[in-house]
PDB file of C-alpha atoms in Angstrom:
ATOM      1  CA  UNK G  50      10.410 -29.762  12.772  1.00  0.00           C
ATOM      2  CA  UNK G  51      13.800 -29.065  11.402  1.00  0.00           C
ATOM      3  CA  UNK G  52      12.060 -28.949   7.377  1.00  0.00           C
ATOM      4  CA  UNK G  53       9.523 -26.448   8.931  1.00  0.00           C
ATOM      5  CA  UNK G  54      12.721 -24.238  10.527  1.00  0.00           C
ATOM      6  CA  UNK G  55      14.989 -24.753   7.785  1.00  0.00           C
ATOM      7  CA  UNK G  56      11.645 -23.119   5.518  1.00  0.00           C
ATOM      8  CA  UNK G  57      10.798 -20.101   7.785  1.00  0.00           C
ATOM      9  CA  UNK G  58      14.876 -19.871   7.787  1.00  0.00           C
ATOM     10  CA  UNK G  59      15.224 -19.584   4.013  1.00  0.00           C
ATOM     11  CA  UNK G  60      11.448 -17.313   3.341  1.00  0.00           C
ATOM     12  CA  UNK G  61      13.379 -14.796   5.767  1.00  0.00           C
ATOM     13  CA  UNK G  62      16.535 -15.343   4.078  1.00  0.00           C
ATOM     14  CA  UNK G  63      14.832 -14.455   0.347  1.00  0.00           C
ATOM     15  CA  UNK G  64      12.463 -11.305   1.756  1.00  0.00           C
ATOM     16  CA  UNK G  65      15.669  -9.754   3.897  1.00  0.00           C
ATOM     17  CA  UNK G  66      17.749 -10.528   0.249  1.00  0.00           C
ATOM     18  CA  UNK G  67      15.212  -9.181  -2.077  1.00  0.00           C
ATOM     19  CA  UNK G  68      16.032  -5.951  -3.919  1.00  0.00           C
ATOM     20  CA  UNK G  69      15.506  -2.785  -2.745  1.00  0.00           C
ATOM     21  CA  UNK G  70      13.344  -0.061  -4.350  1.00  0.00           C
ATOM     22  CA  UNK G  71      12.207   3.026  -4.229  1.00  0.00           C
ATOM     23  CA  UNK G  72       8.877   4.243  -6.357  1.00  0.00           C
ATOM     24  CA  UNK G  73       7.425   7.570  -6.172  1.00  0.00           C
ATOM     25  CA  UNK G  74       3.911   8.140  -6.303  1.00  0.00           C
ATOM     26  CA  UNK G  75       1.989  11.505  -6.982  1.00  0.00           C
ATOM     27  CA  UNK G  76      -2.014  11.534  -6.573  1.00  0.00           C
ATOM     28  CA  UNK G  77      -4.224  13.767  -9.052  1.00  0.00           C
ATOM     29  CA  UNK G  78      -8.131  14.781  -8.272  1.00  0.00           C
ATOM     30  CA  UNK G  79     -10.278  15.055 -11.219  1.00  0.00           C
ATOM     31  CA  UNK G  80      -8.698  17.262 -13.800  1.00  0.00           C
ATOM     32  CA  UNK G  81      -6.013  18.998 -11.322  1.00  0.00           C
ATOM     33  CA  UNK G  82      -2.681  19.354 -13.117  1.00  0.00           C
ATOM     34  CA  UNK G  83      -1.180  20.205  -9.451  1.00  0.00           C
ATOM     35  CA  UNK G  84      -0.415  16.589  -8.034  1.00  0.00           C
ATOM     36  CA  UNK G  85      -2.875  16.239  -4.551  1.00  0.00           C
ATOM     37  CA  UNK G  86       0.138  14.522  -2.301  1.00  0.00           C
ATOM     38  CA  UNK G  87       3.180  13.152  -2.707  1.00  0.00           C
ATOM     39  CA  UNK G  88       4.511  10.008  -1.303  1.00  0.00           C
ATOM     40  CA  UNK G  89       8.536   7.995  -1.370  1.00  0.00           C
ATOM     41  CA  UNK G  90       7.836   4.430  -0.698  1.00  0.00           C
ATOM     42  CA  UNK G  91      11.156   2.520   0.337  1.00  0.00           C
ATOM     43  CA  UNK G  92      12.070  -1.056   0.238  1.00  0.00           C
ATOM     44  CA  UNK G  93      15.064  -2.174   1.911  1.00  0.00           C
ATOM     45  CA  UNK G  94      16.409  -5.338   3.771  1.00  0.00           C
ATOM     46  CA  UNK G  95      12.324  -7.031   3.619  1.00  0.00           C
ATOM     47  CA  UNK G  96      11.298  -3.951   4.718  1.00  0.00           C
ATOM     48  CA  UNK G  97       8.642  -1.207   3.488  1.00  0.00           C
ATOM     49  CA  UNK G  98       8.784   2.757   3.940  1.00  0.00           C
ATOM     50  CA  UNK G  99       6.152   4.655   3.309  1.00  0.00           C
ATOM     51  CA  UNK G 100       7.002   8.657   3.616  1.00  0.00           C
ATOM     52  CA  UNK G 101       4.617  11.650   3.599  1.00  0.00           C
ATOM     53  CA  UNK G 102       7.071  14.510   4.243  1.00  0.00           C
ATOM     54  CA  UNK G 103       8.343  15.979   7.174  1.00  0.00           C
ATOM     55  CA  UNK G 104       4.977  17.080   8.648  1.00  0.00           C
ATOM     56  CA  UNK G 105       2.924  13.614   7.621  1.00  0.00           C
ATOM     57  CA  UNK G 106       3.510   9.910   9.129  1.00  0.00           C
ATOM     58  CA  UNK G 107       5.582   7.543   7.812  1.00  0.00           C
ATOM     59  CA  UNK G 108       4.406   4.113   8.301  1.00  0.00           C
ATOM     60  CA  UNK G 109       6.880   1.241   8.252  1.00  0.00           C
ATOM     61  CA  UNK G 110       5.845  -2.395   7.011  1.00  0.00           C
ATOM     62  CA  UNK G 111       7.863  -5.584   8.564  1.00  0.00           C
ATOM     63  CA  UNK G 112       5.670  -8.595   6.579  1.00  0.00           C
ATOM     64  CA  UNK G 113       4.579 -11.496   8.554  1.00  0.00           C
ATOM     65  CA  UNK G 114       7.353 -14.109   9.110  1.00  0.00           C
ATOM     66  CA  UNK G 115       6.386 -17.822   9.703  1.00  0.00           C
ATOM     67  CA  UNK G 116       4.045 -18.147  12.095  1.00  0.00           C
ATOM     68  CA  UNK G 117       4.346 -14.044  13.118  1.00  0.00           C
ATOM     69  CA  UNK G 118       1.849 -11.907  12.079  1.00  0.00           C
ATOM     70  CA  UNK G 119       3.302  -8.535  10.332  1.00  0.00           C
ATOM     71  CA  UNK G 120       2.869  -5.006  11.509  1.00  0.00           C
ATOM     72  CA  UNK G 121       2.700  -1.636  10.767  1.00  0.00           C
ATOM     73  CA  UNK G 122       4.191   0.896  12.600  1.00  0.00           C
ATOM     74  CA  UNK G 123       2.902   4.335  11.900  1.00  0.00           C
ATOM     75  CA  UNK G 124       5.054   7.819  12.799  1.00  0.00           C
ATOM     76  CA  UNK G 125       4.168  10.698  13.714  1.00  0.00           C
ATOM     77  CA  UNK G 126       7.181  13.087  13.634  1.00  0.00           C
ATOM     78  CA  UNK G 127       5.108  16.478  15.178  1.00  0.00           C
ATOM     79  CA  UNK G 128       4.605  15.017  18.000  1.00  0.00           C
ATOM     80  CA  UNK G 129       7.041  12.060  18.312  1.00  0.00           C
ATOM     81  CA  UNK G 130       4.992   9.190  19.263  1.00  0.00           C
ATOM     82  CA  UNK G 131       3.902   6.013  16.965  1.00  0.00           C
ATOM     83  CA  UNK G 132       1.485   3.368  17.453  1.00  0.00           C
ATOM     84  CA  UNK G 133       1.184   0.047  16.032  1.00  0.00           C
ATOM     85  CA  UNK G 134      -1.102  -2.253  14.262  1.00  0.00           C
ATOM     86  CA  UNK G 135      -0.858  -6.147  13.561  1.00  0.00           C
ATOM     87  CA  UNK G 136      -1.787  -7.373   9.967  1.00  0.00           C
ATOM     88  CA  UNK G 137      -3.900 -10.207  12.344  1.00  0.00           C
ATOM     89  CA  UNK G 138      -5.879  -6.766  13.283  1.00  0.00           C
ATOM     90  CA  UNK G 139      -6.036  -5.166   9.786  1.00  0.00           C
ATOM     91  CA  UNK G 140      -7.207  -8.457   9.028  1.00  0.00           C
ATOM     92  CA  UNK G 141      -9.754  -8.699  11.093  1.00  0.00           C
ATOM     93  CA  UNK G 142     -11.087  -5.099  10.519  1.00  0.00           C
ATOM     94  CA  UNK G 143     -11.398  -5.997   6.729  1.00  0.00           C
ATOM     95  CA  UNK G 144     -13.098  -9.300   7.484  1.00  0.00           C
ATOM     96  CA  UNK G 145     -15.865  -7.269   9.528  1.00  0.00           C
ATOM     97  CA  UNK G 146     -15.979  -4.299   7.319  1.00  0.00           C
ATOM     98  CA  UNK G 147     -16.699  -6.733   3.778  1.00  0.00           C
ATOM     99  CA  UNK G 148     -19.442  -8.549   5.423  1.00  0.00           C
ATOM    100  CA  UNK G 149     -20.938  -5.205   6.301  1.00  0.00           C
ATOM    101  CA  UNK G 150     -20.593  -4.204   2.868  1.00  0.00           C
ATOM    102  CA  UNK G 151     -21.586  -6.920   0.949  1.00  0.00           C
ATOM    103  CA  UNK G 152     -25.115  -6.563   2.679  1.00  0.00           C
ATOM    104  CA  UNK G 153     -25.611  -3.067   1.867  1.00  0.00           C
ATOM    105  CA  UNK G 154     -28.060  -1.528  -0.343  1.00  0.00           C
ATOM    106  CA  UNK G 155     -25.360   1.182  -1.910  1.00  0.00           C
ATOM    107  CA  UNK G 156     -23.793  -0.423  -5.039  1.00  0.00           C
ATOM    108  CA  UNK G 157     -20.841   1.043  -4.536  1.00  0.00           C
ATOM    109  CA  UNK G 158     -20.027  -0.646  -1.214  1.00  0.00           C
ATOM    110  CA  UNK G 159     -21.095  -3.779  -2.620  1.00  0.00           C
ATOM    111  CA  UNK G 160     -18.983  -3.751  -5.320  1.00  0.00           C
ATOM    112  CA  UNK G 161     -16.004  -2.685  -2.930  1.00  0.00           C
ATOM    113  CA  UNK G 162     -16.791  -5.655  -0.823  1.00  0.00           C
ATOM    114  CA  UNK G 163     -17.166  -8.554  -4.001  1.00  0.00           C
ATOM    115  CA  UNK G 164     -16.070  -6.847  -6.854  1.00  0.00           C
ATOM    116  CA  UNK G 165     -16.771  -8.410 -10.298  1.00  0.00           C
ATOM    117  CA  UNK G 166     -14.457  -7.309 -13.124  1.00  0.00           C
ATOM    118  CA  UNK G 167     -14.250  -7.641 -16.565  1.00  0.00           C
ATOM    119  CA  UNK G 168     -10.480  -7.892 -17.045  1.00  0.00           C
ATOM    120  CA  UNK G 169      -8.402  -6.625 -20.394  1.00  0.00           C
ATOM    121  CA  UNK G 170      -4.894  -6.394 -21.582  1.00  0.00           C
ATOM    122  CA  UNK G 171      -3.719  -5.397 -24.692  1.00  0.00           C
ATOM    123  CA  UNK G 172       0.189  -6.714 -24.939  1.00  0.00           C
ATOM    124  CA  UNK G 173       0.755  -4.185 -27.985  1.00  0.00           C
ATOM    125  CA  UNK G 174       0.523  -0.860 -25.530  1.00  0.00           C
ATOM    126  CA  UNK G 175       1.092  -3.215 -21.612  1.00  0.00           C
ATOM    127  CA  UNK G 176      -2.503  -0.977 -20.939  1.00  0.00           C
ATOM    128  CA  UNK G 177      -4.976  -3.245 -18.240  1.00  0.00           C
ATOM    129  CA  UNK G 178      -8.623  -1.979 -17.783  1.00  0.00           C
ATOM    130  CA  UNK G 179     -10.806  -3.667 -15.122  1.00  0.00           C
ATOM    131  CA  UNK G 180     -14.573  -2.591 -15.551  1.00  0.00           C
ATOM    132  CA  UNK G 181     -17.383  -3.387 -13.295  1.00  0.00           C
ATOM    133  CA  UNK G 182     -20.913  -1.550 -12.914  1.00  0.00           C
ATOM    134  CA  UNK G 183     -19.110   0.763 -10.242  1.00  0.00           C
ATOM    135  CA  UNK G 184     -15.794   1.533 -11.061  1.00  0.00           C
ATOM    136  CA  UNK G 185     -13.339   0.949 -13.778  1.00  0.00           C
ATOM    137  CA  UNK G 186      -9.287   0.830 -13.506  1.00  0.00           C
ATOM    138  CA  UNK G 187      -7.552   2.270 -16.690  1.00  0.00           C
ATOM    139  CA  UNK G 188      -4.030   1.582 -16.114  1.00  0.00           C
ATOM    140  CA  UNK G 189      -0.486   1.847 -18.000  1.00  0.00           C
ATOM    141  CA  UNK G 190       1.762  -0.846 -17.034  1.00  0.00           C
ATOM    142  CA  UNK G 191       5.625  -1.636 -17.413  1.00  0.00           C
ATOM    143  CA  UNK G 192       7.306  -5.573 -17.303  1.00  0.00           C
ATOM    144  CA  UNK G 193       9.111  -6.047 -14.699  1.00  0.00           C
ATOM    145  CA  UNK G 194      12.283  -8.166 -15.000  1.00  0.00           C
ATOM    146  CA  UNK G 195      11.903 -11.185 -12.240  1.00  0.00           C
ATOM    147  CA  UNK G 196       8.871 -12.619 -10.471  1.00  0.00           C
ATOM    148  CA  UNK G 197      11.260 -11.529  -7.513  1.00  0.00           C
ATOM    149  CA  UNK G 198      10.043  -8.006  -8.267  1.00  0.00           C
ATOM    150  CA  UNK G 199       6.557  -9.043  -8.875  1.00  0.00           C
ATOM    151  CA  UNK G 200       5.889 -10.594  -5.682  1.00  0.00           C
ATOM    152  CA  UNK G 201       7.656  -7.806  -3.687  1.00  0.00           C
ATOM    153  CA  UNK G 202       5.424  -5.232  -5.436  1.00  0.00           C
ATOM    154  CA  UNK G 203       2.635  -7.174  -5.016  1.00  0.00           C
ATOM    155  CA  UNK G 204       3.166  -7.272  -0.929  1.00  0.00           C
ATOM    156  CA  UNK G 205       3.320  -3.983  -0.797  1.00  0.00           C
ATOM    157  CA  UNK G 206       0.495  -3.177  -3.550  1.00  0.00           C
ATOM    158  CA  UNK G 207      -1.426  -5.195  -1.073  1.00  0.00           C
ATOM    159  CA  UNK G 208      -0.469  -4.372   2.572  1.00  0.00           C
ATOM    160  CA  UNK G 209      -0.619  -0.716   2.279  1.00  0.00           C
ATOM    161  CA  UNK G 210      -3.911  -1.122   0.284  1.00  0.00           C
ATOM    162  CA  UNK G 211      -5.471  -3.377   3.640  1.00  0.00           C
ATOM    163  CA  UNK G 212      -3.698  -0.434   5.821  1.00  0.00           C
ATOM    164  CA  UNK G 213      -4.984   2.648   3.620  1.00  0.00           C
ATOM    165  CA  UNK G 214      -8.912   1.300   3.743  1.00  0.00           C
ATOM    166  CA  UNK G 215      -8.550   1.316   7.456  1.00  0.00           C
ATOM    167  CA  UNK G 216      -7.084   4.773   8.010  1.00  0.00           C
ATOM    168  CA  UNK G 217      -8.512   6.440   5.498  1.00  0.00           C
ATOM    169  CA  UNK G 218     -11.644   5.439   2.733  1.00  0.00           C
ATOM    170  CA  UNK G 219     -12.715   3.110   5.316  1.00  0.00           C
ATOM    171  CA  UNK G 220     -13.743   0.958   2.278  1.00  0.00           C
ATOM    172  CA  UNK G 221     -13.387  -2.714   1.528  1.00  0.00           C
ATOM    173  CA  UNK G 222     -10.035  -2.880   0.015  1.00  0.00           C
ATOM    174  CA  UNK G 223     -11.521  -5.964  -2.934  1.00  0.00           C
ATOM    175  CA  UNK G 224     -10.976  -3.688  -6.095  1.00  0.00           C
ATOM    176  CA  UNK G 225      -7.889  -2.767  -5.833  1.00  0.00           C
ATOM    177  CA  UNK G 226      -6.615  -6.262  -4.079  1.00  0.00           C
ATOM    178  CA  UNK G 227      -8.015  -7.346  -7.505  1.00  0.00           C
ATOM    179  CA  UNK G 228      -6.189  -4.950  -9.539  1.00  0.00           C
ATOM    180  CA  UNK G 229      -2.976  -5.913  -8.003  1.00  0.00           C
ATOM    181  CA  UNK G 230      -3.514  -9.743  -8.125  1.00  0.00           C
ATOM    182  CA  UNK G 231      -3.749  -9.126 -12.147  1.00  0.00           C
ATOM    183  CA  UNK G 232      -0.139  -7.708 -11.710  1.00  0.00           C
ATOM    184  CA  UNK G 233       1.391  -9.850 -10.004  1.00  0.00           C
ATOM    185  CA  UNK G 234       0.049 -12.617 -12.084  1.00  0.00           C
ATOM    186  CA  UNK G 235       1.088 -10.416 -15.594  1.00  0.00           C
ATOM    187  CA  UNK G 236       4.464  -9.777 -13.893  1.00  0.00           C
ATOM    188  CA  UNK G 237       3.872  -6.169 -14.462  1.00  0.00           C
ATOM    189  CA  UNK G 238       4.113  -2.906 -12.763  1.00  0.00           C
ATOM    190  CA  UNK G 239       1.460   0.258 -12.605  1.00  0.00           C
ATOM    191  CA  UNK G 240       3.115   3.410 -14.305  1.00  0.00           C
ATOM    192  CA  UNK G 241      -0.685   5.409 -13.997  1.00  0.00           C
ATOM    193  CA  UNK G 242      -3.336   4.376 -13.000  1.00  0.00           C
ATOM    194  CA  UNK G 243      -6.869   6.061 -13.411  1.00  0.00           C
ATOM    195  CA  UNK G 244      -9.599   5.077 -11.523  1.00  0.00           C
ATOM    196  CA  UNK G 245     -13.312   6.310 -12.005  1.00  0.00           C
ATOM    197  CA  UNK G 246     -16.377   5.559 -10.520  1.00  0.00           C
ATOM    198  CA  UNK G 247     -20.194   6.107 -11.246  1.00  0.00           C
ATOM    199  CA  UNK G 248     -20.169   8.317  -8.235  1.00  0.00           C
ATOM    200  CA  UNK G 249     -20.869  12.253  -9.477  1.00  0.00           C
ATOM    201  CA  UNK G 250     -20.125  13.046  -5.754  1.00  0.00           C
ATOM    202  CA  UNK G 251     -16.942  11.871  -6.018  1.00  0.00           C
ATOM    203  CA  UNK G 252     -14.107  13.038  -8.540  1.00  0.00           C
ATOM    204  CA  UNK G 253     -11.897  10.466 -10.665  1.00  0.00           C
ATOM    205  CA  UNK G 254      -8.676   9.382  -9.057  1.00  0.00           C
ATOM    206  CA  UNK G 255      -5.306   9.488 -11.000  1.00  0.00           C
ATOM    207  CA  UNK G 256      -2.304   7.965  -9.701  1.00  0.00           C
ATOM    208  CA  UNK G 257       1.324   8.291 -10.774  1.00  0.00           C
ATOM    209  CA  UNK G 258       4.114   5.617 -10.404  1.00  0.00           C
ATOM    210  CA  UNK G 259       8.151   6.521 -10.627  1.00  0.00           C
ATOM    211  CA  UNK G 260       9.687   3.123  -9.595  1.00  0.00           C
ATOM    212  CA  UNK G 261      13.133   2.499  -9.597  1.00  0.00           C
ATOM    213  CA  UNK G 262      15.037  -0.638  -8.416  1.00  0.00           C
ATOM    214  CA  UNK G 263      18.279   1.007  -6.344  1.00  0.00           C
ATOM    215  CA  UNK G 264      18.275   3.253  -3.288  1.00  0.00           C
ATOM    216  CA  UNK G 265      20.435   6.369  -3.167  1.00  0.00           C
ATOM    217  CA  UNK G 266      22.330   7.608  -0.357  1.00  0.00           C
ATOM    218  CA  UNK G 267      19.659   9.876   0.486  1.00  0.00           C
ATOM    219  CA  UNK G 268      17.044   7.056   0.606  1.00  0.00           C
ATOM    220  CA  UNK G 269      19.273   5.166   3.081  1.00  0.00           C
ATOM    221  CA  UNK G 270      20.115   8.609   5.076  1.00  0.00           C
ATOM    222  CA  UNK G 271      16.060   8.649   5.004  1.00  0.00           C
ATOM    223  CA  UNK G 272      15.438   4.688   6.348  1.00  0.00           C
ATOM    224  CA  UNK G 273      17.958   5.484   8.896  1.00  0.00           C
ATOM    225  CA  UNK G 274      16.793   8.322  10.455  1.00  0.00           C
ATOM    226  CA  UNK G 275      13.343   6.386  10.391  1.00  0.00           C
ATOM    227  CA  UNK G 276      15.052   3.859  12.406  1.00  0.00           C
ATOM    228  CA  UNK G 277      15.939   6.596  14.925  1.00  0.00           C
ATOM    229  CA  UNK G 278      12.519   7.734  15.227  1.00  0.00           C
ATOM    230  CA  UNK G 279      11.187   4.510  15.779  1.00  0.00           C
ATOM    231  CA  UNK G 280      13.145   3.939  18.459  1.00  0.00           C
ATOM    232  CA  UNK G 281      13.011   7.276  20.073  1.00  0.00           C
ATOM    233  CA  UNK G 282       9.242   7.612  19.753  1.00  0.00           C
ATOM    234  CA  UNK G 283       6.410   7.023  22.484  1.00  0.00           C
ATOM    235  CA  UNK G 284       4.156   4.875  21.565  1.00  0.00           C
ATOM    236  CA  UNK G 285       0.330   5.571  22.327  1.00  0.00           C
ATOM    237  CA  UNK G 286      -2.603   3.847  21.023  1.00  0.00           C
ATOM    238  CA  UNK G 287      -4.042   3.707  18.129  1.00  0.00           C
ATOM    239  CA  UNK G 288      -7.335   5.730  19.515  1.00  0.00           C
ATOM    240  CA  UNK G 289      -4.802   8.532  20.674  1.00  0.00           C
ATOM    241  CA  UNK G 290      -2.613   8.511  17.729  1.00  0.00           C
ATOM    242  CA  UNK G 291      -6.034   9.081  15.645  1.00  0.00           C
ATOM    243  CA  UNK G 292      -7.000  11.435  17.618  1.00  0.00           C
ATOM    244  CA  UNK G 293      -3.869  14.039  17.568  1.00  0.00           C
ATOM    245  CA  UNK G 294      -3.565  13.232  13.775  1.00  0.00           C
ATOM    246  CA  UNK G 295      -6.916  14.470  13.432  1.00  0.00           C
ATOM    247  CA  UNK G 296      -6.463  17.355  15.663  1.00  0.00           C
ATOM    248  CA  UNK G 297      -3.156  18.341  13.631  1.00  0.00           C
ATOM    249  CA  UNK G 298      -5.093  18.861  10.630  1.00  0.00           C
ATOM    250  CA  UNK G 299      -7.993  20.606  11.715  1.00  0.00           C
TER     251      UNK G 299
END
């Protein structure tokens, strides 16, 4: 009993001590020059931020600690409330949502659900392509120092990749869980990433990646007033905090 404490004691100790970053990310639709949305993504004190803007959520990631499931915490600064969901819940929602999938006539869910990849990397230009009948990920990489940074970049590659396919492609999350498991394991970190599919409904994705491993004062004034909001917020739940999100943006 004391080993197992003195563990969960020192895995808290190393995710509270890990450094801090901040990466910006800027999403492109088909050809569009004009970035689609913008989003700051925060790490500080085994923490993740994820901010939209003044007029979009921010969601806030504590990972799970021991026997403690994580959660997200979603905010909704229009209207002041938040809700909450356990990663036992996301969980869950995946499990449900892949077995669905993976017995669906539509390729594309299938491969979503069980995706098979042929996986290359050519060390000369740090450039990874994963191809598979449905989609393919063309993606510019950089090393990253530690496999401190790798494994914090790979939580929150992962958890806000669980969280996105349940508010928002409603999509097995298996590609790009796939994608990041070849970083982590590569020690490497996505500059751009390009994503296209076989779908002509459905325009090619293009992501891009400013990460930097130090917060400015601005970030922190940011976190803190997070902090504030979290505290100050109602919280409703998760049906009603769909539901006015939804309503805001019609």
């Amino acid at each position: 009993m004391r080993l197992l404490l003195a563990l969960l004691v020192l895995t808290f100790f190393a995710t509270a001590q890990a450094e801090d970053f901040r990466m910006e990310t800027f999403i492109y639709v088909g050809d569009d020059e004009e970035f689609d949305s913008r989003t700051v993504s925060l790490f500080h004190n085994g923490v993740y931020y994820d901010l939209r803007g003044v007029s979009h959520s921010t969601t806030i990631y504590s990972p799970p600690q021991g026997n403690q499931p994580g959660r997200f915490v979603l905010l909704d600064p229009s209207r002041e409330i938040k809700t909450e969901w356990t990663t036992d819940r996301v969980d869950g929602y995946i499990a449900k949502l892949t077995r669905w999938a993976m017995g669906h006539k539509d390729v594309m869910l299938r491969s979503h659900a069980a995706p098979k990849f042929t996986t290359t990397f050519d060390e000369a230009t740090n450039n990874l392509k994963l191809s598979s009948e449905a989609l393919t990920y063309d993606v510019d990489t950089q090393p990253l120092a530690s496999p401190d940074r790798a494994r914090v970049l790979f939580e929150f590659y992962n958890a806000f990749a669980e969280l996105n396919c349940l508010t928002a492609t409603s999509l097995p999350p298996g590609p790009r869980l796939a994608l990041n498991r070849e970083l982590l394991d590569r020690q490497i970190a996505a500059v751009t990433v390009r994503l296209a599919t076989d779908d002509l409904e459905k325009p090619d994705l293009r992501s891009e990646h400013k990460l930097a491993w130090l917060l400015s004062k601005d970030d922190l004034d940011a976190i803190a007033v997070v902090n504030e909001q979290l505290v100050k917020f109602r919280e409703v739940s998760n049906a009603e905090y769909h539901q006015a999100e939804t309503s805001a943006s019609k």
